[in-house]
Tab-separated table of C-alpha atoms and ligand atoms in Angstrom:
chain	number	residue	atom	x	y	z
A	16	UNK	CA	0.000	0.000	0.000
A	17	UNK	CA	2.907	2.461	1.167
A	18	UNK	CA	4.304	1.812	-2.155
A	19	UNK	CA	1.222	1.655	-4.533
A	20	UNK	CA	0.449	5.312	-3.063
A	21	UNK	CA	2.263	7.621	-5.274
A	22	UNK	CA	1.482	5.385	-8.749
A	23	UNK	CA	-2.156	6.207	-7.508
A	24	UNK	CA	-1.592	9.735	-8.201
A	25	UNK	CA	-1.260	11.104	-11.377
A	26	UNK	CA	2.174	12.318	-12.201
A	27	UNK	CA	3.537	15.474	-11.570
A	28	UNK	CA	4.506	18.279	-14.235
A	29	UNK	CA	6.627	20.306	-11.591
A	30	UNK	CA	8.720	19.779	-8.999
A	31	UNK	CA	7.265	21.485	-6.244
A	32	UNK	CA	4.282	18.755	-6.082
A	33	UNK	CA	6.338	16.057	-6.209
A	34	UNK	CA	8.310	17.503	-3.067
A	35	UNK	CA	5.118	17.710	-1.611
A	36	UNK	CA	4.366	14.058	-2.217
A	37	UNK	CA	7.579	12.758	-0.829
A	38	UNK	CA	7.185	14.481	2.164
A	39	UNK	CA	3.271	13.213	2.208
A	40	UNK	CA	4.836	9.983	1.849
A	41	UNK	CA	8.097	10.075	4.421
A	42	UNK	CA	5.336	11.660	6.734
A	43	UNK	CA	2.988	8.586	6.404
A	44	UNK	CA	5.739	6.165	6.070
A	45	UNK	CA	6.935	7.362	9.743
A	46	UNK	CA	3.471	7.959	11.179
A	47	UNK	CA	3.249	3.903	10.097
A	48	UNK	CA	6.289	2.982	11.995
A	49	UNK	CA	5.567	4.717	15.310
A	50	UNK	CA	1.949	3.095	15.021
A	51	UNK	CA	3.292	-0.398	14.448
A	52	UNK	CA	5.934	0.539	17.021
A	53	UNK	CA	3.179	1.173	19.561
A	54	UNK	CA	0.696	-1.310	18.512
A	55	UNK	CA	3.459	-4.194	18.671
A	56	UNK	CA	5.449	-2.962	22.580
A	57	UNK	CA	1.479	-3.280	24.268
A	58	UNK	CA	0.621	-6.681	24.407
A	59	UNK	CA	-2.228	-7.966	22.416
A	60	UNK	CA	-2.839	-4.301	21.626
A	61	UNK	CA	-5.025	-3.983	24.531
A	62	UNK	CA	-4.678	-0.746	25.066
A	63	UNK	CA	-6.329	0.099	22.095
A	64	UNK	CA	-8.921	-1.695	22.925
A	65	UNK	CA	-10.162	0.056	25.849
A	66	UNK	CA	-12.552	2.271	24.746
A	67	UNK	CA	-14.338	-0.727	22.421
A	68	UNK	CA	-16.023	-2.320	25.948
A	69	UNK	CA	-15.979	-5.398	27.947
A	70	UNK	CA	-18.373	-7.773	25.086
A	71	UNK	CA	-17.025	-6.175	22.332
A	72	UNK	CA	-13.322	-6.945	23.039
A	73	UNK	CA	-13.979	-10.498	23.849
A	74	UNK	CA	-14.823	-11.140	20.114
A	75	UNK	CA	-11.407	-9.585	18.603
A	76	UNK	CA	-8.932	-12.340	18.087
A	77	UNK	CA	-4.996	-10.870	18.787
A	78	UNK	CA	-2.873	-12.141	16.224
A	79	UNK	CA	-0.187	-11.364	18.817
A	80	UNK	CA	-1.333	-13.152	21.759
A	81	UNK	CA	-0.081	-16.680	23.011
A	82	UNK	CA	-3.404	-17.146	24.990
A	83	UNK	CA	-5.822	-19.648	23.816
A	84	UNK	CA	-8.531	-16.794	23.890
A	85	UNK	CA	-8.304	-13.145	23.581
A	86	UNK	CA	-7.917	-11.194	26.848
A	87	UNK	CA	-10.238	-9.040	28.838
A	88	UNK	CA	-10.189	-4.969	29.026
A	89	UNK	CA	-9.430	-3.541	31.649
A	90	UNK	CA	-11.495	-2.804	34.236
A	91	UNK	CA	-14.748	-2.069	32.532
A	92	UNK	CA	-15.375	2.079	31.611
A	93	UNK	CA	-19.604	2.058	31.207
A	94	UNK	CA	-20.351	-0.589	33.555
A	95	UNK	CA	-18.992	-3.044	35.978
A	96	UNK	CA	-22.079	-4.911	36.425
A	97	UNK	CA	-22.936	-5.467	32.777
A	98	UNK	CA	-20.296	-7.833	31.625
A	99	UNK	CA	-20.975	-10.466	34.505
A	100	UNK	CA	-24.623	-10.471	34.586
A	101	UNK	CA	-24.278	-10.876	30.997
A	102	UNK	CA	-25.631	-14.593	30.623
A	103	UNK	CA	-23.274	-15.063	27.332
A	104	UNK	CA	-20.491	-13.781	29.258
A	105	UNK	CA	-18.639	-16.781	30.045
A	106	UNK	CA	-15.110	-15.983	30.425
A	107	UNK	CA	-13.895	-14.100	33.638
A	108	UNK	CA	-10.853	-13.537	31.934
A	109	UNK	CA	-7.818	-15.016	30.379
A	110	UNK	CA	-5.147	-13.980	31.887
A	111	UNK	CA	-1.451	-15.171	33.185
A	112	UNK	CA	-1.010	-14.523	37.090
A	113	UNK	CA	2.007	-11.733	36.287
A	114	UNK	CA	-0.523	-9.676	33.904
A	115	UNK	CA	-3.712	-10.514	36.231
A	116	UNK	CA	-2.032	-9.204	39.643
A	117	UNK	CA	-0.371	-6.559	37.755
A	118	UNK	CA	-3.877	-5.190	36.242
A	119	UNK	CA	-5.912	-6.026	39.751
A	120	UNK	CA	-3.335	-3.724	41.799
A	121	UNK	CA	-4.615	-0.570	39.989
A	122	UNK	CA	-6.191	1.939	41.992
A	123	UNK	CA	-9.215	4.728	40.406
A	124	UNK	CA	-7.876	8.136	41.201
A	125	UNK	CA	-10.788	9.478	40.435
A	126	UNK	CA	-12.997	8.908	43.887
A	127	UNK	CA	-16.498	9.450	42.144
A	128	UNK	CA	-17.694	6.659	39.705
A	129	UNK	CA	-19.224	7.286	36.382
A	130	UNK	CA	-21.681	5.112	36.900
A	131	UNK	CA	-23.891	3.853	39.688
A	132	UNK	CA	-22.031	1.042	42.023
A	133	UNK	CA	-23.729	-1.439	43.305
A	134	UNK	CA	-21.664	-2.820	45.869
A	135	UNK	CA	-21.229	-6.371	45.521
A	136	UNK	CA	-19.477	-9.534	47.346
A	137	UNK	CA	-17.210	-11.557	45.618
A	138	UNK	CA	-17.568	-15.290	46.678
A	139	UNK	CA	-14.259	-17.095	45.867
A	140	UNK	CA	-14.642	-20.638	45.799
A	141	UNK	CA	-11.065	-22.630	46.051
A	142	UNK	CA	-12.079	-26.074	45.012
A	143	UNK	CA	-10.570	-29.205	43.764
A	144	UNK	CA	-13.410	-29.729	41.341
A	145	UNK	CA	-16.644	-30.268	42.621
A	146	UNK	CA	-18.793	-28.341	44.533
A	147	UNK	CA	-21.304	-30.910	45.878
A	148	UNK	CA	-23.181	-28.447	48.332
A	149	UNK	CA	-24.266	-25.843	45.257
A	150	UNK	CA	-27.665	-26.831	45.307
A	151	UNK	CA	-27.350	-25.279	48.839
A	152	UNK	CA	-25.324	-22.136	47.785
A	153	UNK	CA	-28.356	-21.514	44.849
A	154	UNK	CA	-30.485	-21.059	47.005
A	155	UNK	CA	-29.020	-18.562	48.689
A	156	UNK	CA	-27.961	-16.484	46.297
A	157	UNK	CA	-31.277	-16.770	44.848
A	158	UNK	CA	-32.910	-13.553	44.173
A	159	UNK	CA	-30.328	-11.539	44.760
A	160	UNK	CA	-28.318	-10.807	41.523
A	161	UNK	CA	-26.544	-8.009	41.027
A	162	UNK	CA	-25.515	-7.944	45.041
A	163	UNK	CA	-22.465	-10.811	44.379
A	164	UNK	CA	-20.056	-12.196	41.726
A	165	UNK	CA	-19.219	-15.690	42.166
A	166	UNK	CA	-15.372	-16.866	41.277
A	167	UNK	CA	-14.293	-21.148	40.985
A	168	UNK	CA	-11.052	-21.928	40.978
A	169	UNK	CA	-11.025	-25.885	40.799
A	170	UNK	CA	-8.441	-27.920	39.088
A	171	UNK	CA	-7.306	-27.431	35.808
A	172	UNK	CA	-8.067	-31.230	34.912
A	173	UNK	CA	-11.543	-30.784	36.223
A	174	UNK	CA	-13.786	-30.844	33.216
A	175	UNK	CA	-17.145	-30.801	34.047
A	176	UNK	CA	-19.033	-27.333	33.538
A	177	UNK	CA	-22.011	-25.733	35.718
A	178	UNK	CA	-25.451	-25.656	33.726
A	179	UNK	CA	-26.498	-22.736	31.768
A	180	UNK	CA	-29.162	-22.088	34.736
A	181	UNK	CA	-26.766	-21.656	37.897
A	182	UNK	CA	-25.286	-18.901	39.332
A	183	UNK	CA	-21.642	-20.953	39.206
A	184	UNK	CA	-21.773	-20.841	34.970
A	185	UNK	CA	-19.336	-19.464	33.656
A	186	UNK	CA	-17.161	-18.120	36.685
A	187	UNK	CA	-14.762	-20.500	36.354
A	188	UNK	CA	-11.546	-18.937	36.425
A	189	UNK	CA	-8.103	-20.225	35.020
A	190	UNK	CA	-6.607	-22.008	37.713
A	191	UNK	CA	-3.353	-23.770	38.025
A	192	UNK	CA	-3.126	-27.240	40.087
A	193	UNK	CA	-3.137	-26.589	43.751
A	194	UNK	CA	-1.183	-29.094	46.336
A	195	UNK	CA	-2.603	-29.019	49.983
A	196	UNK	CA	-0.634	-26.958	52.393
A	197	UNK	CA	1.982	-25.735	49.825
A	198	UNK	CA	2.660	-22.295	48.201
A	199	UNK	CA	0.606	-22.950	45.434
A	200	UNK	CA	-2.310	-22.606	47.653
A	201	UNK	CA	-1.365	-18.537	48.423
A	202	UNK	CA	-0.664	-18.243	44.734
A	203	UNK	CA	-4.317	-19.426	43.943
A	204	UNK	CA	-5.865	-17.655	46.491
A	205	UNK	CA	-4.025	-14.188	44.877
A	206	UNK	CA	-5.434	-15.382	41.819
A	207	UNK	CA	-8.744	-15.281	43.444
A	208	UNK	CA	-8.512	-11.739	45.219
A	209	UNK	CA	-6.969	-10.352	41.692
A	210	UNK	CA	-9.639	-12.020	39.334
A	211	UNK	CA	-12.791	-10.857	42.104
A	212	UNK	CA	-10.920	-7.032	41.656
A	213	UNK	CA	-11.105	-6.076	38.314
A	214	UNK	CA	-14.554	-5.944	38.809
A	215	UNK	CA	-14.911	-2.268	40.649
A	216	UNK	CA	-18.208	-2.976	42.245
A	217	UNK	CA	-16.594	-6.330	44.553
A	218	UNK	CA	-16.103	-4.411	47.672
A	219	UNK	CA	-15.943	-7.233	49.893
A	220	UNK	CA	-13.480	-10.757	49.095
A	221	UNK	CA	-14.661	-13.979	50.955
A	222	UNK	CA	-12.640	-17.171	50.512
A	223	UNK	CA	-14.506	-20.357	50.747
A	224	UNK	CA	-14.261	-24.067	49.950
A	225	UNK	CA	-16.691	-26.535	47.951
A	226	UNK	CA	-16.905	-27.852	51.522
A	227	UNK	CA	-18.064	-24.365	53.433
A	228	UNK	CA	-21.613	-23.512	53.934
A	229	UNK	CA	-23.346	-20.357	54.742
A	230	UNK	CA	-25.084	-20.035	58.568
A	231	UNK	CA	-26.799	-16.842	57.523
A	232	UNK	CA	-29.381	-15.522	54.705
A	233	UNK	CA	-27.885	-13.515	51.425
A	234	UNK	CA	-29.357	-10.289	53.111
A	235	UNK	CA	-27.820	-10.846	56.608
A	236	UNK	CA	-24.336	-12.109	55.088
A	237	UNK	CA	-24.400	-8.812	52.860
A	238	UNK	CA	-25.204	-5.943	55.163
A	239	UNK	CA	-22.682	-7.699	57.760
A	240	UNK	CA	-20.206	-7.626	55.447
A	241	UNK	CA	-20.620	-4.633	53.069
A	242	UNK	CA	-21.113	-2.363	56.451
A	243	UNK	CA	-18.464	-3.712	58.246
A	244	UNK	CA	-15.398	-0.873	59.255
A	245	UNK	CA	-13.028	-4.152	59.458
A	246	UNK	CA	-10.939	-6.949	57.705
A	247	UNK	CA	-11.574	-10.655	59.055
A	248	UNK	CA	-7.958	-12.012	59.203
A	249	UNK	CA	-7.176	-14.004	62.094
A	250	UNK	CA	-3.361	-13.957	63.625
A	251	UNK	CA	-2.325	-15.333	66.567
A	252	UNK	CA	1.722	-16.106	68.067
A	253	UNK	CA	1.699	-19.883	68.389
A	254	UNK	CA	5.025	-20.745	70.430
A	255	UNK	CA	5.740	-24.811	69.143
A	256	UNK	CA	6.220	-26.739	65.992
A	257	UNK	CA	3.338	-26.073	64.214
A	258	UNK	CA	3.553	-22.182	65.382
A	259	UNK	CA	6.545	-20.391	65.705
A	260	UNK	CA	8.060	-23.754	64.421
A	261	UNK	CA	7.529	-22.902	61.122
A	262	UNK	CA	9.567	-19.810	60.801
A	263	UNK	CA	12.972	-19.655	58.670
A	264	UNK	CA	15.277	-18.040	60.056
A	265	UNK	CA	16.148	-17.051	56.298
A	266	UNK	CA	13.419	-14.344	56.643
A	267	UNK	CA	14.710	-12.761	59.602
A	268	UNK	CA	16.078	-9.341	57.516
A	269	UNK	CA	11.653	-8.769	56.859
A	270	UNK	CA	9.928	-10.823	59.157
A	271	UNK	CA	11.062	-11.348	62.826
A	272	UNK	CA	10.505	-14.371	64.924
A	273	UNK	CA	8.134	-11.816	66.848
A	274	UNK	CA	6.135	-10.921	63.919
A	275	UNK	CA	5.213	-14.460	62.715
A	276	UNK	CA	1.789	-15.504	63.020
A	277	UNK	CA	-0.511	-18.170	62.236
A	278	UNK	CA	-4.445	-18.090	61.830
A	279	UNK	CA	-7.427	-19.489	59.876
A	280	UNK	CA	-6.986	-19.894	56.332
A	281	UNK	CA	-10.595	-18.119	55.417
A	282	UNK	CA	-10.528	-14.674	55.046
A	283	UNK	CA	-13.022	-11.873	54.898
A	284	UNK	CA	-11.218	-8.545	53.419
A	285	UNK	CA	-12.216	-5.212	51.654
A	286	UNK	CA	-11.348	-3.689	48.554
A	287	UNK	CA	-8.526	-2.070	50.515
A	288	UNK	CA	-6.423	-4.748	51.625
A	289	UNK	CA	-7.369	-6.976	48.834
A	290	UNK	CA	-5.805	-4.784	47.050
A	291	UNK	CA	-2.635	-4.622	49.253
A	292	UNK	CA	-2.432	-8.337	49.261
A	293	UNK	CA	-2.287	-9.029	44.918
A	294	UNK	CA	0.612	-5.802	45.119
A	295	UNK	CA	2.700	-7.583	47.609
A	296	UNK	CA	5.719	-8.320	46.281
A	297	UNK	CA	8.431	-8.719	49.052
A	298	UNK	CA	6.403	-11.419	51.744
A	299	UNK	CA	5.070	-13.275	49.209
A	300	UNK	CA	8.632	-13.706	47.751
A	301	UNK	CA	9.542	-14.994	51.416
A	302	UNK	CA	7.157	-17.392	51.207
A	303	UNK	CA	8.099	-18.958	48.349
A	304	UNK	CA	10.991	-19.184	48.837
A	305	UNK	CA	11.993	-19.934	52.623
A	306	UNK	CA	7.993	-21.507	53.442
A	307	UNK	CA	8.765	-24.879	52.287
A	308	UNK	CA	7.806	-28.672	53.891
A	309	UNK	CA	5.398	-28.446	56.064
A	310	UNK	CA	5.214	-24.541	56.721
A	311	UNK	CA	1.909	-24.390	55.258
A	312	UNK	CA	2.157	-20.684	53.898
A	313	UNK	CA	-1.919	-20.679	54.076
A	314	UNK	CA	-1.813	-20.717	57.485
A	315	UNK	CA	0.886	-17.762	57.871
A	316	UNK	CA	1.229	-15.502	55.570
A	317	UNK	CA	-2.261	-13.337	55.199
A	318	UNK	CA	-1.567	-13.273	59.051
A	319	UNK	CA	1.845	-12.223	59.095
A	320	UNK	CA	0.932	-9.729	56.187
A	321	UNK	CA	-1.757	-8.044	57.732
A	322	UNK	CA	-0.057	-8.111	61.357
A	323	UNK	CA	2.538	-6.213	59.936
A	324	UNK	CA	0.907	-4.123	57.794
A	325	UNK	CA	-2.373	-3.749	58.173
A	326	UNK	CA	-3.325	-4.308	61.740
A	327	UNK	CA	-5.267	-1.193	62.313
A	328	UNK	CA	-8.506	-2.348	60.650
A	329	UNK	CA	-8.621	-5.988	60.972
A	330	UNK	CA	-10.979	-7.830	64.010
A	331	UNK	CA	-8.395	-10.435	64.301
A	332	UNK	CA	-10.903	-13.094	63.950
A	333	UNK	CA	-12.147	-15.281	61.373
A	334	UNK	CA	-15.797	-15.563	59.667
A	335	UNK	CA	-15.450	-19.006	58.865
A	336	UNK	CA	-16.105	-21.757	61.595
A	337	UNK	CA	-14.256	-24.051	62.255
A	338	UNK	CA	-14.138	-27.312	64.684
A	339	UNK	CA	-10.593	-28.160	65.601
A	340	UNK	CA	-11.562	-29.384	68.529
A	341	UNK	CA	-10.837	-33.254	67.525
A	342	UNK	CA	-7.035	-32.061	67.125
A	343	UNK	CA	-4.827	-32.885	63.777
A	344	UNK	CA	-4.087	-31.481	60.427
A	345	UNK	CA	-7.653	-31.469	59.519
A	346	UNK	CA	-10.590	-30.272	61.142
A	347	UNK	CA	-13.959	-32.225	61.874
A	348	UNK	CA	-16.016	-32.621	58.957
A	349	UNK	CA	-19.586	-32.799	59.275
A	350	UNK	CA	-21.799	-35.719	57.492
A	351	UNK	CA	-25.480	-36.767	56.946
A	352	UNK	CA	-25.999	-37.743	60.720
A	353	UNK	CA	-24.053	-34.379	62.320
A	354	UNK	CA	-26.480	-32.110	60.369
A	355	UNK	CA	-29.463	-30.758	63.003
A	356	UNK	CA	-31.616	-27.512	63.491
A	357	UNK	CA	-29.609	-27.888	66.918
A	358	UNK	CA	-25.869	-28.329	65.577
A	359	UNK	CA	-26.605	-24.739	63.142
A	360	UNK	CA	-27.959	-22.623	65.666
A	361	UNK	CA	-25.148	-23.828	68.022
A	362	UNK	CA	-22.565	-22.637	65.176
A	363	UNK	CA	-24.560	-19.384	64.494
A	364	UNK	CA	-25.379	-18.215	68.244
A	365	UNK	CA	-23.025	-20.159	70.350
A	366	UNK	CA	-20.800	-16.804	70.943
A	367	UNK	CA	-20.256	-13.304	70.968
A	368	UNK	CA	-18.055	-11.064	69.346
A	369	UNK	CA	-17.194	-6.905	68.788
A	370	UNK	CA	-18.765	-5.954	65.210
A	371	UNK	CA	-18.338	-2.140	64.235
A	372	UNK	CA	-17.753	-1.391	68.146
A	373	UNK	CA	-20.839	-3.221	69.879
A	374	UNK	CA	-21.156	-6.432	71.448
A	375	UNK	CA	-23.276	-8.796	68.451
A	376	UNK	CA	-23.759	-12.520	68.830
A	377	UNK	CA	-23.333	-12.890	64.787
A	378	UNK	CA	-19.553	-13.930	64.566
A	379	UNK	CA	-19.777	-16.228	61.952
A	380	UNK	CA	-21.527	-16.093	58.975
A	381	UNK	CA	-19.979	-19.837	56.948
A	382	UNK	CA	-18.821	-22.927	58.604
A	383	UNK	CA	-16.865	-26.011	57.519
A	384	UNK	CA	-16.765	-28.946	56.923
A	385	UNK	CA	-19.825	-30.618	55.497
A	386	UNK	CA	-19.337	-33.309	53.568
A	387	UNK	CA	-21.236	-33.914	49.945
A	388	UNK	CA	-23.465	-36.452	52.288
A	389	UNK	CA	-24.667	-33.679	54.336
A	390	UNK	CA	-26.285	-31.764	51.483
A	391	UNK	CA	-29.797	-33.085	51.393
A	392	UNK	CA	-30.269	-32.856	55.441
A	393	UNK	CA	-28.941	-29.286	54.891
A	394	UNK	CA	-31.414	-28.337	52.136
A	395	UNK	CA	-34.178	-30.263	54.645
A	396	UNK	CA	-33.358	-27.852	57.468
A	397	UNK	CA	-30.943	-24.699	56.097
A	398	UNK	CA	-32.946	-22.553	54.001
A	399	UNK	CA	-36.023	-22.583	57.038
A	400	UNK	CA	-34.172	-21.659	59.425
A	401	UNK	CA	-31.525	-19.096	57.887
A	402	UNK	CA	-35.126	-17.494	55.982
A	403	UNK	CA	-33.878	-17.863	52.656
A	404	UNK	CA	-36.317	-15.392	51.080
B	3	LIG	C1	-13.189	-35.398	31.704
B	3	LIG	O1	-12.134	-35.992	32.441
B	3	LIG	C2	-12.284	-37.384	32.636
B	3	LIG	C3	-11.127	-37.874	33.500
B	3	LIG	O2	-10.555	-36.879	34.254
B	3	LIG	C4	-12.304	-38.089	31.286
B	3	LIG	O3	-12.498	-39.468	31.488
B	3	LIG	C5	-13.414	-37.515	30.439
B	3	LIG	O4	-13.381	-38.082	29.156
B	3	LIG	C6	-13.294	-36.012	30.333
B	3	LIG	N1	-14.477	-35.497	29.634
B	3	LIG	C7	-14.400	-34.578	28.688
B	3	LIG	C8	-15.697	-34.136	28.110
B	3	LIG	O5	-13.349	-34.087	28.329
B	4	LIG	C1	-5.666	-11.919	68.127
B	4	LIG	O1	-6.426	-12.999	68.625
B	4	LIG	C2	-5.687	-14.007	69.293
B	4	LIG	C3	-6.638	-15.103	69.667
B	4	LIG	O2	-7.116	-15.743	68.513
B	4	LIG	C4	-4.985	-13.431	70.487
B	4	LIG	O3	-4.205	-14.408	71.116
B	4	LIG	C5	-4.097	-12.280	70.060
B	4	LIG	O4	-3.531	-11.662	71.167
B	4	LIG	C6	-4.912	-11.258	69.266
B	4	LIG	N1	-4.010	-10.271	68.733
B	4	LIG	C7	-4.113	-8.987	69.022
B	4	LIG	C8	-3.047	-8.096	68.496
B	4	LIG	O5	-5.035	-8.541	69.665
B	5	LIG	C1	-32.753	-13.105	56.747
B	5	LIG	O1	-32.564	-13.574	58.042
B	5	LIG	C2	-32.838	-12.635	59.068
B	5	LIG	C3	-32.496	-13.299	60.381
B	5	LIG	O2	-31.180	-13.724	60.366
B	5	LIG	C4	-34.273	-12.217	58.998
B	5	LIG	O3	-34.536	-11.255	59.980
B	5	LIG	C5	-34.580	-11.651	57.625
B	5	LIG	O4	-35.946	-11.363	57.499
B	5	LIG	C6	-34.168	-12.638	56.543
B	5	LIG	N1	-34.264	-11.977	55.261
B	5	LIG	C7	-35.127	-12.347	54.320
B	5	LIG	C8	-35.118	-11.545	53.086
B	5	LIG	O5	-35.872	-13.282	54.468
């Protein structure tokens, strides 16, 4: 085309056009190479694509990109809600952990949204495939779209898809294989946090398991959560092994022995920390490298993060309960024959606890473990009692 141009143009009886052309044509010729320049040094040309929207962008195939499918904008300009309530809108996104915690970190300056937020929970799911209690979970989200985004991060083997019908279609995210008790559990749990934060309107990050339930209805779990002034990361100094046992010395130039804590696995955070957590660079690079055979990073580093960092705003306890009562590596998990009217208001009254300054007898809004067994005695007794609307 570049050289067709000035054949296209009939030719020239004096010079001074034809000076006029070359220039035309070392002016386009350059305006070409800075394009393709730029185009080329942003990866898959995303940038360009920002202004084209979340369902537009989906369909345009990069010739330059590695991925099996074409990558998602970033986070959306008209609307946040849009793209996930979407029913075509499979894809979450498509992205490689370096790019997705890169792109989650990123911070509005602008404090006034151009469009009207709805806050909403992100439920992260950290499965192994499965999630044999979602008849359970439908129900309670039923009826209340638009309030929560729902992310699954099983197995990469697992193969089998939600129907078009649930609330889990589609929210699959890419996952990478996850070993019990090693780093790759912190590295799919960032992959949670980042994937729930490009959407502007999560406010609120819950981590749960295919084996969690909730103890509350959608509209108690929300308001507790969305108007809650604090982060639910539990930390605690555990003198032992399978405490301050697990320390490296190796880390001592960050983290002192003083400073390492251990605490519940299932977390509870806002935008804010969430946010802190996928930018972390320096712990996280601790654990990886120095929180190896049996240090179980799960269990230490959100709680040695925030109890460094972020202590100010955090209740220090988890929402998630737990029994650990029987002792072990695993807690108690709950089958057909455990599940009662009696055993769920023990775990949803049995205590009391400081929310936003006042005395509440709410502390926990999920619980683990149930077992797949348990699921029909829980849809006999659960929705009645927790007033699933
Ligand atoms: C799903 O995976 C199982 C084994 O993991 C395999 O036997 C089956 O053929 C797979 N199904 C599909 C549709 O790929
Ligand atoms: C956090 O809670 C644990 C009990 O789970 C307690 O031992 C610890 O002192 C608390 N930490 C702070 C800083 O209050
Ligand atoms: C949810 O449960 C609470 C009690 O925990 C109840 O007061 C409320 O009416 C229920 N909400 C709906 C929509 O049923």
């Amino acid at each position: 085309m570049k050289s067709q141009q000035p054949q296209q143009r009939p030719p020239s009886p004096t010079s001074q056009p034809i000076h006029t052309l070359i220039f035309c044509f070392l002016v386009f010729g350059f305006g070409m190479a800075i394009g393709t320049t730029l185009v080329n040094s942003f990866p898959n040309n995303r940038y360009f694509s920002f202004s084209i929207g979340p369902r537009t962008t989906t369909r345009i195939q990069s010739s330059a990109s590695s991925t099996i499918a074409p990558p998602l904008p970033p986070p959306p300009a008209a609307s946040p809600m849009e793209s996930h309530h979407n029913p075509a809108s499979s894809c979450v996104h498509h992205m490689e952990d370096e790019e997705l915690l890169w792109r989650a970190s990123m911070v509005p300056r602008v404090r006034k949204y151009p469009f009207k937020l709805v806050p909403k929970i992100a439920f992260m799911f950290l499965t192994k495939g499965p999630l044999p209690l979602s008849p359970l979970w439908e129900k309670f989200f039923h009826g209340y779209e638009g309030r929560y985004s729902i992310y699954v991060h099983p197995h990469p083997s697992y193969n089998q898809s939600f129907p078009k019908n649930s609330v889990f279609h589609g929210r699959r995210i890419p996952s990478k294989e996850v070993k019990w008790g090693e780093f790759s559990m912190l590295e799919a749990e960032r992959r949670l946090l980042a994937s729930a934060l490009l959407d502007f309107s999560n406010q609120r990050f819950v981590l749960l398991s295919e084996s969690c339930i909730p103890l509350y209805n959608f509209s108690t779990v929300y308001s507790y959560l969305i108007n809650s002034d604090r982060t639910y990361v539990e930390a605690y100094d555990l003198p032992g092994p399978v405490g301050r046992g697990r320390y490296s010395p190796r880390m001592k130039r960050h983290i002192a022995l003083s400073q390492w804590r251990k605490g519940s696995q299932w977390f509870q955070m806002d935008r804010r920390l969430a946010i802190e957590v996928v930018s972390d660079g320096k712990y996280i690079n601790l654990f990886r490298r120095f929180c190896k055979n049996s240090c179980y990073g799960d269990e230490h580093y959100l709680p040695t993060l925030v109890s460094i960092g972020f202590w100010g705003r955090n209740s220090n306890r988890s929402l998630t309960w737990v029994d650990w009562s029987r002792g072990g590596p695993h807690p108690a998990t709950f089958g057909r024959a455990q599940v009662s009217v009696e055993l769920l208001e023990r775990l949803r009254s049995s205590r009391t606890c400081e929310y936003n300054g006042r005395r509440s007898n709410v502390c926990f809004l999920f619980a683990r473990k149930f077992s797949p067994e348990s699921l029909n005695r829980l849809l006999a007794v659960a929705p009645k009692l927790m007033k699933f609307s």
